[in-house]
Short mmCIF file of C-alpha atoms and ligand atoms in Angstrom, two decimals:
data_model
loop_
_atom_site.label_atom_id
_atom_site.label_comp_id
_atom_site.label_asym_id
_atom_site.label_seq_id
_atom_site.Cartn_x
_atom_site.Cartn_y
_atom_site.Cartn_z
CA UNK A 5 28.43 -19.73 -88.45
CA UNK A 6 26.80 -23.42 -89.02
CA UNK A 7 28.48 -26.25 -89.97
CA UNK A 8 27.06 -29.77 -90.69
CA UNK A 9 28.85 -32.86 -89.12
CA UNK A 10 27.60 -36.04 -91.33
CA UNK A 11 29.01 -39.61 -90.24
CA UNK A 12 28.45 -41.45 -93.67
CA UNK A 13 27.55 -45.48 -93.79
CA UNK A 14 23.96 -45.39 -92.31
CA UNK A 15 20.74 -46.21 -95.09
CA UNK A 16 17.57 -44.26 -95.57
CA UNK A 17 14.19 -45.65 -94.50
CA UNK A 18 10.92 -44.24 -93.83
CA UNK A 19 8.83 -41.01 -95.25
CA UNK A 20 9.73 -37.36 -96.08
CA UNK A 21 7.61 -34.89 -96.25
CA UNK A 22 8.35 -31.93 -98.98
CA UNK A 23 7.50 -28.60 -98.54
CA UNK A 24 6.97 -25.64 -100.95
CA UNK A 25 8.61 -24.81 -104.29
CA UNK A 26 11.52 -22.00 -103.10
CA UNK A 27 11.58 -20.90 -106.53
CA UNK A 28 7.80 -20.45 -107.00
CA UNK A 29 8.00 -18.53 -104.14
CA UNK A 30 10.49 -16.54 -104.75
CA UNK A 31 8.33 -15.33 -107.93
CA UNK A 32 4.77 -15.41 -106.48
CA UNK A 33 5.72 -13.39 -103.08
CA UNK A 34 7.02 -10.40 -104.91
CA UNK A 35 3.97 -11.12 -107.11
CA UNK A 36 1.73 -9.88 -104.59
CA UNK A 37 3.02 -6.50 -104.80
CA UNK A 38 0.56 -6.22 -107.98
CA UNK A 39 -2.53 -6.90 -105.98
CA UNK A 40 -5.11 -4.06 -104.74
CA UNK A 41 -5.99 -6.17 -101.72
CA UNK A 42 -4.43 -8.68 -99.53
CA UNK A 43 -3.03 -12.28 -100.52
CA UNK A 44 -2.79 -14.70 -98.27
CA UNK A 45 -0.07 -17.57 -99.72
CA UNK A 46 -0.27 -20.75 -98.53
CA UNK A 47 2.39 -23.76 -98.82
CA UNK A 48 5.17 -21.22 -98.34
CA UNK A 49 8.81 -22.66 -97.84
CA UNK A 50 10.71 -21.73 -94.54
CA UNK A 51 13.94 -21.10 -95.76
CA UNK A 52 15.76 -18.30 -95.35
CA UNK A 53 15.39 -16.98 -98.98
CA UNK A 54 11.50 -16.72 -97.89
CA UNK A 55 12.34 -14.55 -94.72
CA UNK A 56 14.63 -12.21 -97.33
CA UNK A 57 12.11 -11.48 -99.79
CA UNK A 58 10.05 -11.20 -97.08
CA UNK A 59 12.06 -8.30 -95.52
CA UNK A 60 12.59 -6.86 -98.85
CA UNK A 61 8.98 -6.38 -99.28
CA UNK A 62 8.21 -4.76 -95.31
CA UNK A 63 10.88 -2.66 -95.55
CA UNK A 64 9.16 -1.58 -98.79
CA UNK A 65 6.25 -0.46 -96.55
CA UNK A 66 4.17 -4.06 -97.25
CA UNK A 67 2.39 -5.71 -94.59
CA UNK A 68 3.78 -8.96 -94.08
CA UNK A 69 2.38 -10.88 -92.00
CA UNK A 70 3.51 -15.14 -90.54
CA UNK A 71 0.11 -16.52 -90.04
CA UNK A 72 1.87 -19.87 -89.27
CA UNK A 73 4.89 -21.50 -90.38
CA UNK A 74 3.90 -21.99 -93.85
CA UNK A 75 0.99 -19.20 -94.76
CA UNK A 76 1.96 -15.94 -95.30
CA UNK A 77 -0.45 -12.60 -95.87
CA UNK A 78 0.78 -9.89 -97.68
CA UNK A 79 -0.68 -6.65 -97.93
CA UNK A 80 1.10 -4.63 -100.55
CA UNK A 81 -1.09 -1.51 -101.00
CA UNK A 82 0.90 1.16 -97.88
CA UNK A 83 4.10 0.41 -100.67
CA UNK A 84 4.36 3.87 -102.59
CA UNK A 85 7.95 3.87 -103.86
CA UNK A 86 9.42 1.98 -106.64
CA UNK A 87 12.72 1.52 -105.14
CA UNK A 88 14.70 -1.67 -103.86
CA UNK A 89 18.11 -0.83 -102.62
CA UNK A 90 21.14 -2.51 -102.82
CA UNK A 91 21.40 -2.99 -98.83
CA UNK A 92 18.04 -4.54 -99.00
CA UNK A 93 18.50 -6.84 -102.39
CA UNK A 94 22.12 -7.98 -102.41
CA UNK A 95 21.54 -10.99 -100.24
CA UNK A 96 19.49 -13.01 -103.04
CA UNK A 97 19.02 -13.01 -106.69
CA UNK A 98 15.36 -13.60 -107.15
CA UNK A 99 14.90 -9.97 -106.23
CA UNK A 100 15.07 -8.91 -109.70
CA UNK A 101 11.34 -10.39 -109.70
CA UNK A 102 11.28 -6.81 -108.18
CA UNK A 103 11.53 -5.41 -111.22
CA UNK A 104 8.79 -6.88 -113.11
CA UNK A 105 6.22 -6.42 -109.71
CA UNK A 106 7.67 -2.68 -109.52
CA UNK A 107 7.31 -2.10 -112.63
CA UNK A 108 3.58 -3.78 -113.42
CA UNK A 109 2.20 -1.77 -110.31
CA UNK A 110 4.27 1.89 -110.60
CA UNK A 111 5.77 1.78 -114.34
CA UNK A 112 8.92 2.21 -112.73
CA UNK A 113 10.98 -0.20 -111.01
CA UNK A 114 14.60 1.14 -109.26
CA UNK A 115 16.40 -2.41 -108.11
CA UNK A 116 20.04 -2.61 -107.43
CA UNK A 117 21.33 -6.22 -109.30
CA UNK A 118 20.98 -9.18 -107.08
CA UNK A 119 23.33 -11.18 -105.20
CA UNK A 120 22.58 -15.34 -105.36
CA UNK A 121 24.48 -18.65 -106.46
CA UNK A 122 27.31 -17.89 -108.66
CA UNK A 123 27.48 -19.63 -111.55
CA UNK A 124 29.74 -17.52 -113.66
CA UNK A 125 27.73 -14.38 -115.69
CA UNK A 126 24.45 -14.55 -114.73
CA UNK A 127 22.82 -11.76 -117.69
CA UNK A 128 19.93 -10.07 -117.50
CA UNK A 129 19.62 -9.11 -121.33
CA UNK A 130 16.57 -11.33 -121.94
CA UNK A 131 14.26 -9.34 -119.26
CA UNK A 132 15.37 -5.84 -120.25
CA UNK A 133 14.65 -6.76 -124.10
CA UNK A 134 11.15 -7.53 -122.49
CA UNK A 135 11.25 -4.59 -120.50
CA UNK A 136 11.85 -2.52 -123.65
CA UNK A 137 9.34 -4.55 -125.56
CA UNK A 138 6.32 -3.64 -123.68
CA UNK A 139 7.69 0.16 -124.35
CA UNK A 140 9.89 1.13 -120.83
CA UNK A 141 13.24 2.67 -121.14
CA UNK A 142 16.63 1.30 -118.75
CA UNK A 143 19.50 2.86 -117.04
CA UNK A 144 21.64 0.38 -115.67
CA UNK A 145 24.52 2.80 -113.18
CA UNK A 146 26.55 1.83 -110.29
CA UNK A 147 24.61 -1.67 -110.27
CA UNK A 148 21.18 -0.07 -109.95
CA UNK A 149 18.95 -1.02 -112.88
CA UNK A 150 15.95 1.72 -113.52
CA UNK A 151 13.24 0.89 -115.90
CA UNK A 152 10.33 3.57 -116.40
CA UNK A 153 7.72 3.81 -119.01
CA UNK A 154 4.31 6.28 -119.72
CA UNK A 155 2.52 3.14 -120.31
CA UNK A 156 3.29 -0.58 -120.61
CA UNK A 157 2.02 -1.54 -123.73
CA UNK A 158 1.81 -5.62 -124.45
CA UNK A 159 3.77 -7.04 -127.45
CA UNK A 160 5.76 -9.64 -129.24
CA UNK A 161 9.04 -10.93 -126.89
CA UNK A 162 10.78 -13.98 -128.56
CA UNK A 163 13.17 -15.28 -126.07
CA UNK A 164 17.08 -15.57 -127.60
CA UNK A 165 17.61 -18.07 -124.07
CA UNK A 166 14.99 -19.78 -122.82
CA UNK A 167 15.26 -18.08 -119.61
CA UNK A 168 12.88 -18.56 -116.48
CA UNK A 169 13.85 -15.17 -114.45
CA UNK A 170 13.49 -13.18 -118.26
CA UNK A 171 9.82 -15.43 -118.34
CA UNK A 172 8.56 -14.50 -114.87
CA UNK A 173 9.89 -11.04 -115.19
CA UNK A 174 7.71 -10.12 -118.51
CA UNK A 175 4.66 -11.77 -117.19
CA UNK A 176 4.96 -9.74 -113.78
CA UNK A 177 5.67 -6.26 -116.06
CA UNK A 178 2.68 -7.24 -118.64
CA UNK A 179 -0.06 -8.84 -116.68
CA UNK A 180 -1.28 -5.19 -116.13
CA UNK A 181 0.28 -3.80 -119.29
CA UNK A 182 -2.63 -2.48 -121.78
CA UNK A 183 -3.20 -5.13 -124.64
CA UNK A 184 -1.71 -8.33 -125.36
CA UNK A 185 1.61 -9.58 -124.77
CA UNK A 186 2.92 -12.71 -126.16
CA UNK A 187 6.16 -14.82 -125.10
CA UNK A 188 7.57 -16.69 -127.40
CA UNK A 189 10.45 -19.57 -126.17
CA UNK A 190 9.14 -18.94 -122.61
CA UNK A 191 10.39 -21.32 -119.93
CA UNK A 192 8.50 -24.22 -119.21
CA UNK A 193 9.62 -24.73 -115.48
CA UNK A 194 6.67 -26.25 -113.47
CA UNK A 195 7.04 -22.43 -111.02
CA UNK A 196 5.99 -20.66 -114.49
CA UNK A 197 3.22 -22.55 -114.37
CA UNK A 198 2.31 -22.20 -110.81
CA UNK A 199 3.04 -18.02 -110.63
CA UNK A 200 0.58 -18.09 -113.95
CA UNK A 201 -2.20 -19.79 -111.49
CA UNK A 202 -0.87 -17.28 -108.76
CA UNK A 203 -1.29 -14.10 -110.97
CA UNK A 204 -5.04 -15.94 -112.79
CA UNK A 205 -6.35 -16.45 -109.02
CA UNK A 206 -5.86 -12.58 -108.84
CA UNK A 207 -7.95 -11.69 -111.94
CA UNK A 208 -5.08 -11.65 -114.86
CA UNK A 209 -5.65 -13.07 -117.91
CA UNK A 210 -2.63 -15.60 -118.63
CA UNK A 211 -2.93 -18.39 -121.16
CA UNK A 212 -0.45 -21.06 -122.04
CA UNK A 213 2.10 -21.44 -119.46
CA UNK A 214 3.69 -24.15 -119.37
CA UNK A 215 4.22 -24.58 -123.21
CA UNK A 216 6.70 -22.21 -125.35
CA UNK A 217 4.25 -19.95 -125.80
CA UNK A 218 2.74 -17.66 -123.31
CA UNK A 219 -0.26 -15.26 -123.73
CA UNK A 220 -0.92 -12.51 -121.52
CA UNK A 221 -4.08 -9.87 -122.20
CA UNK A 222 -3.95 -6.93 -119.40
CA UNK A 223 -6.09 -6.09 -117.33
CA UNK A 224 -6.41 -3.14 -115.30
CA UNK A 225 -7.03 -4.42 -111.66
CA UNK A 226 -5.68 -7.32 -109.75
CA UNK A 227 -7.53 -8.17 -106.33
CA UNK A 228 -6.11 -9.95 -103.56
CA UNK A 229 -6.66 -13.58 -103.34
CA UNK A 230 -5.29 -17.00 -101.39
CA UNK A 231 -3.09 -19.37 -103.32
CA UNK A 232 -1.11 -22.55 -102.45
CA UNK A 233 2.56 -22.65 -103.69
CA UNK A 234 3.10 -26.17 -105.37
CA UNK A 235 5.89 -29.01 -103.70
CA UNK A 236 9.17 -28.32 -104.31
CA UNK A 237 10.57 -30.47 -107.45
CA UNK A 238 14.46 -30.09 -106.47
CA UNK A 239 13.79 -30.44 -102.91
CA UNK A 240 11.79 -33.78 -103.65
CA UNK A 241 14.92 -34.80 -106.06
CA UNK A 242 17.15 -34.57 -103.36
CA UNK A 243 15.60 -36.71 -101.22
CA UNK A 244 15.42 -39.48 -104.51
CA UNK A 245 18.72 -39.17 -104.86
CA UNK A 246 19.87 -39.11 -101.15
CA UNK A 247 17.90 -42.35 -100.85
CA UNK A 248 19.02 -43.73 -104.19
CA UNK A 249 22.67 -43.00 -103.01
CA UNK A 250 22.91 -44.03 -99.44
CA UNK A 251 20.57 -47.37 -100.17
CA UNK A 252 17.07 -48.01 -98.34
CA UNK A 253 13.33 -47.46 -98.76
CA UNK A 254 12.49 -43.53 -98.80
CA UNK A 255 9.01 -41.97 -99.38
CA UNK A 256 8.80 -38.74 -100.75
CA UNK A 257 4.98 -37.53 -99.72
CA UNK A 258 3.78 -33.99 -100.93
CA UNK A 259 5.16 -34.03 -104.64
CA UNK A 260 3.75 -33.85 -107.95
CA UNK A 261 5.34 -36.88 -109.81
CA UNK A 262 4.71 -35.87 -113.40
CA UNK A 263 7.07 -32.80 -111.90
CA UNK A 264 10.30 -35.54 -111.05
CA UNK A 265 10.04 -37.28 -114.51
CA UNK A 266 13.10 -36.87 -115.63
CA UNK A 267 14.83 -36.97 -112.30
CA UNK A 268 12.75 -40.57 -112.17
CA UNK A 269 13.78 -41.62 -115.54
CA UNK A 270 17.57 -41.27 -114.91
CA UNK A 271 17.09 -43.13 -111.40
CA UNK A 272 15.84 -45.89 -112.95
CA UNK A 273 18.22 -46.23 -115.97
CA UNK A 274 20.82 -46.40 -113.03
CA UNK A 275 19.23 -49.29 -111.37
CA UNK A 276 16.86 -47.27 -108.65
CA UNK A 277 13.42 -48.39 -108.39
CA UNK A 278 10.50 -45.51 -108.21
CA UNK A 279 7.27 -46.57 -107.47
CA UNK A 280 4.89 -43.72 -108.15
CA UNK A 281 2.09 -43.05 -106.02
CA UNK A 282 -0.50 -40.30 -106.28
CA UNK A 283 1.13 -37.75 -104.11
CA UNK A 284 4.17 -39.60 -103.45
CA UNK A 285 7.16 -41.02 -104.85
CA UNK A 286 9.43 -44.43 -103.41
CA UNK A 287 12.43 -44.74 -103.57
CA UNK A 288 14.24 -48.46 -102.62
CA UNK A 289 17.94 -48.78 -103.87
CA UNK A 290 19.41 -52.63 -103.03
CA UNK A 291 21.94 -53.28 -105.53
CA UNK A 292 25.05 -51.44 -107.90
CA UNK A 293 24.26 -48.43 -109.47
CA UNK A 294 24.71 -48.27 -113.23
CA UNK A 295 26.68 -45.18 -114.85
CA UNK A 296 24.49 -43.05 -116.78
CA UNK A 297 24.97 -39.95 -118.86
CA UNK A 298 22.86 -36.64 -118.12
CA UNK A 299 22.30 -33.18 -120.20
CA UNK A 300 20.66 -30.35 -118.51
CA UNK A 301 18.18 -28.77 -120.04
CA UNK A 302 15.61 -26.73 -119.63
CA UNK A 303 11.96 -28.09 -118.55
CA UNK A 304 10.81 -30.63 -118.86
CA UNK A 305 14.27 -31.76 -119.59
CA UNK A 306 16.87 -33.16 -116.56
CA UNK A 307 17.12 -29.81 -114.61
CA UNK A 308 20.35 -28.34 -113.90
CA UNK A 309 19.04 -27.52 -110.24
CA UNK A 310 19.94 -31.09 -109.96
CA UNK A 311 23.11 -31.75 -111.75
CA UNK A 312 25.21 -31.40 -108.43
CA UNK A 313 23.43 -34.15 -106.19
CA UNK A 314 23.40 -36.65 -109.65
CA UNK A 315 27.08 -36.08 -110.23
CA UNK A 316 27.68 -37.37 -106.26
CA UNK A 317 25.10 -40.30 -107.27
CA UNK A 318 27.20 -40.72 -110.78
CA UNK A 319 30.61 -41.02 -108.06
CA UNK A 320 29.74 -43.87 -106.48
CA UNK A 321 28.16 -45.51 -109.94
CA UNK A 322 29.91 -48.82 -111.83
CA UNK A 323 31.63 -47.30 -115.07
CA UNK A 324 32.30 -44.10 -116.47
CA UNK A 325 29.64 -41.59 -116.54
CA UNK A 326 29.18 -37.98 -118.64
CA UNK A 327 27.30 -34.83 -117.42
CA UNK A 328 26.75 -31.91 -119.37
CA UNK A 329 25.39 -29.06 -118.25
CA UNK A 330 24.17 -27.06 -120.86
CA UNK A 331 22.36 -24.20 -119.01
CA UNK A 332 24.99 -22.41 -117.25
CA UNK A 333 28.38 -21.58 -118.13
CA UNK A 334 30.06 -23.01 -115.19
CA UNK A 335 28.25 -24.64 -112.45
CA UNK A 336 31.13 -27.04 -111.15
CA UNK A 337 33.10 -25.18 -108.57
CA UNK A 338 32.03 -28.22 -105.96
CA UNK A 339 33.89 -30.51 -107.64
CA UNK A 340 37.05 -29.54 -105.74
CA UNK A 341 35.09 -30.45 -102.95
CA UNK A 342 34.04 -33.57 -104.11
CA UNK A 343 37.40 -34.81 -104.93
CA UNK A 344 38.54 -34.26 -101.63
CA UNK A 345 36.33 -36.98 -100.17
CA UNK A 346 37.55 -39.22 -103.14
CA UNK A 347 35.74 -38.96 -106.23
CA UNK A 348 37.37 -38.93 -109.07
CA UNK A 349 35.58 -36.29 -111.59
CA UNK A 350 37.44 -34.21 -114.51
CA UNK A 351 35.78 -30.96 -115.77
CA UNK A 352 36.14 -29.45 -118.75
CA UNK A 353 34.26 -26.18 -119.61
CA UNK A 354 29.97 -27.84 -119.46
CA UNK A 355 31.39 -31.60 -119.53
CA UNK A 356 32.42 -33.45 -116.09
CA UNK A 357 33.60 -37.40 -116.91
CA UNK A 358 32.98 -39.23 -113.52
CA UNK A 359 34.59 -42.61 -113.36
CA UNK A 360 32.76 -44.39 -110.41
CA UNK A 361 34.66 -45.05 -107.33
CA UNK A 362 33.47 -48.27 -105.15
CA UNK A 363 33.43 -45.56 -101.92
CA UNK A 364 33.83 -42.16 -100.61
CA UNK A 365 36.08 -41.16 -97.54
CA UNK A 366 34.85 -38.47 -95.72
CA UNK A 367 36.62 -34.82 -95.15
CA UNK A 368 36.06 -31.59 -94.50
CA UNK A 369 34.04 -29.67 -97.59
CA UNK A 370 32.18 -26.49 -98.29
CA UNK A 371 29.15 -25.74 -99.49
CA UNK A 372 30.22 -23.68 -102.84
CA UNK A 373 26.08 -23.02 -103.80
CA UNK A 374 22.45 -24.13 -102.69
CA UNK A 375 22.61 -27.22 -104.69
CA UNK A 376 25.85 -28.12 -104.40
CA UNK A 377 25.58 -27.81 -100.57
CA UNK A 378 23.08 -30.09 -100.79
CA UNK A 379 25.11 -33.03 -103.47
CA UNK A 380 27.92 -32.48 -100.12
CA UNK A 381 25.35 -33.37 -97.57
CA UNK A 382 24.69 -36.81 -99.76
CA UNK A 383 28.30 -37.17 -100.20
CA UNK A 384 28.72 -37.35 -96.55
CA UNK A 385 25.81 -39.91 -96.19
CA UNK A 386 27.31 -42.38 -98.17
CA UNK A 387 31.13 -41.31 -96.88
CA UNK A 388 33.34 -43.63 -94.75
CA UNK A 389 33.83 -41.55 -91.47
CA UNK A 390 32.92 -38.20 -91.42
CA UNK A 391 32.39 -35.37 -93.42
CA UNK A 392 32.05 -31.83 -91.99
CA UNK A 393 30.50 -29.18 -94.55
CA UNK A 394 31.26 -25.79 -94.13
CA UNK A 395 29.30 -22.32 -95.05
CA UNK A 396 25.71 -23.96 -94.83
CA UNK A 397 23.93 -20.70 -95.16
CA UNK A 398 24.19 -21.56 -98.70
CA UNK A 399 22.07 -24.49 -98.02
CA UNK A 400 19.11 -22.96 -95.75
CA UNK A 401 18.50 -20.48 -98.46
CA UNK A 402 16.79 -23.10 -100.09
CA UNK A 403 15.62 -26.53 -98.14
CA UNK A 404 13.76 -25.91 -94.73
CA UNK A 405 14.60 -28.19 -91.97
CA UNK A 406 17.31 -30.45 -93.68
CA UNK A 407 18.29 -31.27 -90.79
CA UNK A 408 15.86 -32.59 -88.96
CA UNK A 409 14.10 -34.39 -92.07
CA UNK A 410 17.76 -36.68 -93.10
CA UNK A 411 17.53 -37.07 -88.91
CA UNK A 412 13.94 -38.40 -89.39
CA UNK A 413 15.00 -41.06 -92.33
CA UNK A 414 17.98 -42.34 -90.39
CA UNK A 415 21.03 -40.44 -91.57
CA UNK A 416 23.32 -39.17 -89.05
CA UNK A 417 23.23 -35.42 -89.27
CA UNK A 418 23.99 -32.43 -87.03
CA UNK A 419 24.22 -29.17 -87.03
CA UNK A 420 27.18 -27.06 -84.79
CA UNK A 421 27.67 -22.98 -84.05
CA UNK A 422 31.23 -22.83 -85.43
CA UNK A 423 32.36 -20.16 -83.26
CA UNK A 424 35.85 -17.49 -84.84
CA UNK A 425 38.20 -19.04 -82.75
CA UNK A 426 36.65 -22.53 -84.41
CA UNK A 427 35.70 -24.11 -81.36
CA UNK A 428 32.30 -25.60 -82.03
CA UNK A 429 29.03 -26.31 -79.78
CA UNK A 430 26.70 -29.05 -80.76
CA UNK A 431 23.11 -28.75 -81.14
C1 LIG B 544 16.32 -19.96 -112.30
O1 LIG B 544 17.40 -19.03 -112.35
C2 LIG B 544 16.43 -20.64 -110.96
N1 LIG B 544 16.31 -19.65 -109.91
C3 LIG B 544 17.75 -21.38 -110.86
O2 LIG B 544 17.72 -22.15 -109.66
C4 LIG B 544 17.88 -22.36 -112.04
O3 LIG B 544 19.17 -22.93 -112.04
C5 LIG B 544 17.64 -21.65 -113.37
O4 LIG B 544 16.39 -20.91 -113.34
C6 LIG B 544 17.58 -22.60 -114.55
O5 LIG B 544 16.57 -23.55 -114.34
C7 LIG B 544 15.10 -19.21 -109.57
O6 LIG B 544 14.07 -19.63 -110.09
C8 LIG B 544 15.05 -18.22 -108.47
P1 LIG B 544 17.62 -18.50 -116.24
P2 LIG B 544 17.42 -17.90 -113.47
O7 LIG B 544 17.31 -17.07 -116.49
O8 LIG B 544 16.04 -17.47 -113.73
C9 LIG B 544 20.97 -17.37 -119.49
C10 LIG B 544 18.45 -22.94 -107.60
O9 LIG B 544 19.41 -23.66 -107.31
N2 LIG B 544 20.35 -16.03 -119.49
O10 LIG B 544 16.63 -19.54 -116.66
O11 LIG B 544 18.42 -16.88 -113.05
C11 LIG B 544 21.69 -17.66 -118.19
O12 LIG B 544 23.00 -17.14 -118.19
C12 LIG B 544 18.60 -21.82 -108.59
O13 LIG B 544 17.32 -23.05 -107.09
C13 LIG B 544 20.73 -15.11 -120.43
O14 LIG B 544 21.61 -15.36 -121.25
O15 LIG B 544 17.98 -18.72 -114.70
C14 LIG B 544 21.64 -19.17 -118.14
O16 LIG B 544 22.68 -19.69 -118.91
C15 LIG B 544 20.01 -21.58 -108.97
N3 LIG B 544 20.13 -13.88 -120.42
C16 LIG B 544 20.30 -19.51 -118.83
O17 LIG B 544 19.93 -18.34 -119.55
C17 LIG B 544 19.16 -13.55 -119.53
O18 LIG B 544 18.66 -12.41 -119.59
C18 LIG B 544 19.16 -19.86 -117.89
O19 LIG B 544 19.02 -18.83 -116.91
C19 LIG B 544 18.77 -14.49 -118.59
C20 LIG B 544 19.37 -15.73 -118.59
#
């Protein structure tokens, strides 16, 4: 097991580099499985929910092949069975893009429900209504979910939630469907916009992503292409916030700044300066930080992929602060975590109330989800002492090399093997 040992105190200078969008890639990899040739993805995240999916799709009988750290080719043509098991899903929830991919290239799909962050009931009504709107039939038993149809026919799928697995999930099940399909409420998320580019480069015909209204017309064949996965918005926020929390001068290279907008816009109402560059965002942080109040939304509002690391920012803020997160039901188990290295933040159902604290103490925390792994590790940078996080896995599902890039803008960051009779070994 890997812990992280963070002595807090030390400010961020210097340049980070961002890598690609996990959650593009989670949706463009198992997107390949539609292809009659090979696709060779470039951009690719290494993170560990890339090396799942990954697996998922060789033990499938795909080829997969590393071509270097960040390209991979996938050849999905020697897969002839629309099954994903349970032993080979449970590990992460974006293999219910399995479904769609499954059932776009076989009209069947057999997945067993996905494993993932827990954030309370995570439903998966709004993609079987699609499903059933392009004309398949479900069984869900014993936590396997099979979806068959003669022939996927496109249609009319208003979204109840604007959901982004429900989105990518109908456009992977009608990009080959016959006719036109048409999503209405579709998410907006910058990785719907980037698997619609993914899925275009292939030969589908997919207009409008990116807006609330998405347009697919079928087509019969999709060829193999090459394709490079956009930067990673949440991983880039991080680093904003990380920077913004601990003090210092931080660029953030390899981003899209149009993408951190509203991640931007609540830095600076809380005293941050972001210069925007091209390719690049700075971040310099001398004085107090103002409270601010934040509702998640959906894109392009403040994305609750980021809620976490804000509410750590939000800790150490002058004044009283309110989050809601409206997306999911409860998404605030790390606040026990929090408050153990001194913040002081009530919850109650989607609102936290954070009254600013002038510092944090550290302790030893866990990492309760991706994100919130990642709000512990900036916890810990701006700590007194030293914070140890527990049950990091969470946190390389999602950002490659954390590590090493906080090590590279001055934070004091380790890993250690935690061994079972909790004796640990640096590294
Ligand atoms: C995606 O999850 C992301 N994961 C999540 O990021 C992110 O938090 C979320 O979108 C919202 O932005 C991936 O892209 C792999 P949703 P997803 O369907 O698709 C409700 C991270 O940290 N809903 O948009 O599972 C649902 O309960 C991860 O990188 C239904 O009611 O989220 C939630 O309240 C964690 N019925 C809301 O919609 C459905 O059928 C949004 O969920 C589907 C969803």
């Amino acid at each position: 097991m890997d812990r992280f040992i963070i002595t807090g105190g030390n400010r961020l200078f210097g340049d980070v580099s961002i890598s690609g969008a996990k959650n593009a890639a989670v949706a463009i990899i198992p997107a390949a499985i539609l292809a009659d040739g090979v696709c060779r993805i470039e951009n690719v995240p290494n993170i560990n929910d890339v090396t799942i999916i990954a697996r998922i799709l060789r033990q499938m009988g795909a080829e997969v092949k590393s071509v270097n750290h960040s390209t991979l080719e996938i050849d999905p043509r020697p897969i002839v069975s629309p099954v994903a098991s349970y032993e080979q899903v449970h590990q992460m929830r974006a293999s219910y893009y399995l479904m769609g991919a499954l059932l776009g290239r076989f009209s069947r799909a057999v997945v067993a429900m996905p494993g993932g962050c827990d954030f309370g009931v995570r439903p998966i009504d709004q993609h079987l209504k699609g499903f059933a709107a392009l004309g398949a039939s479900y069984n869900l038993e014993g936590g396997i979910v099979d979806v068959k149809a003669d022939q996927l026919t496109g249609n009319n799928i208003y979204l109840d939630v604007v959901s982004v697995g429900a989105t990518v999930n109908i456009m992977l099940a009608a990009v080959k469907a016959r006719g036109l399909t048409v999503i209405e409420n579709a998410a907006k998320e910058p990785h719907i916009v980037d698997l619609a580019n993914f899925l275009n480069s292939m030969g589908a015909d997919v207009r409008g992503a990116g807006t609330d209204v998405i347009k697919i017309r079928g087509v019969s064949h999709l060829e193999g292409t090459t394709y490079s996965i956009i930067p990673d918005q949440i991983e880039a926020g991080t680093y904003m916030v990380a920077a913004a929390a601990a003090g210092g001068d931080v660029t953030v290279h390899n981003v899209i700044p149009k993408h951190l907008e509203s991640i931007t816009a609540k830095l600076e109402e809380m005293g941050v300066t972001v210069e925007e560059y091209d390719e690049a965002v700075r971040i310099v942080r001398d004085g107090p930080l103002n409270k601010c109040n934040i509702k998640t939304m959906p894109h392009p509002g403040f994305p609750t992929d980021m809620q976490p690391q804000f509410t750590v920012l939000l800790s150490i803020a002058n004044g009283t602060s309110i989050v809601n997160e409206s997306v999911w039901d409860y998404r605030y188990r790390y606040v026990d975590e929090l408050r153990r290295l001194g913040a002081q933040v009530s919850v109650d159902g989607k609102i936290a109330v954070i009254e600013g604290v002038k510092e944090l103490v550290g302790a030893p925390v866990r990492a309760t989800d991706l994100r919130a792994g990642a709000a512990m590790i900036i916890a810990g940078l701006v700590a007194r002492g030293t914070t140890q996080i527990d049950e990091v896995e969470h946190i390389e599902r999602g950002y490659e090399n954390i590590v090493e890039k906080f090590q590279a803008i001055g934070a004091d960051i380790r890993r250690t093997f935690v061994y079972e009779n909790s004796n640990s070994k640096a590294i």
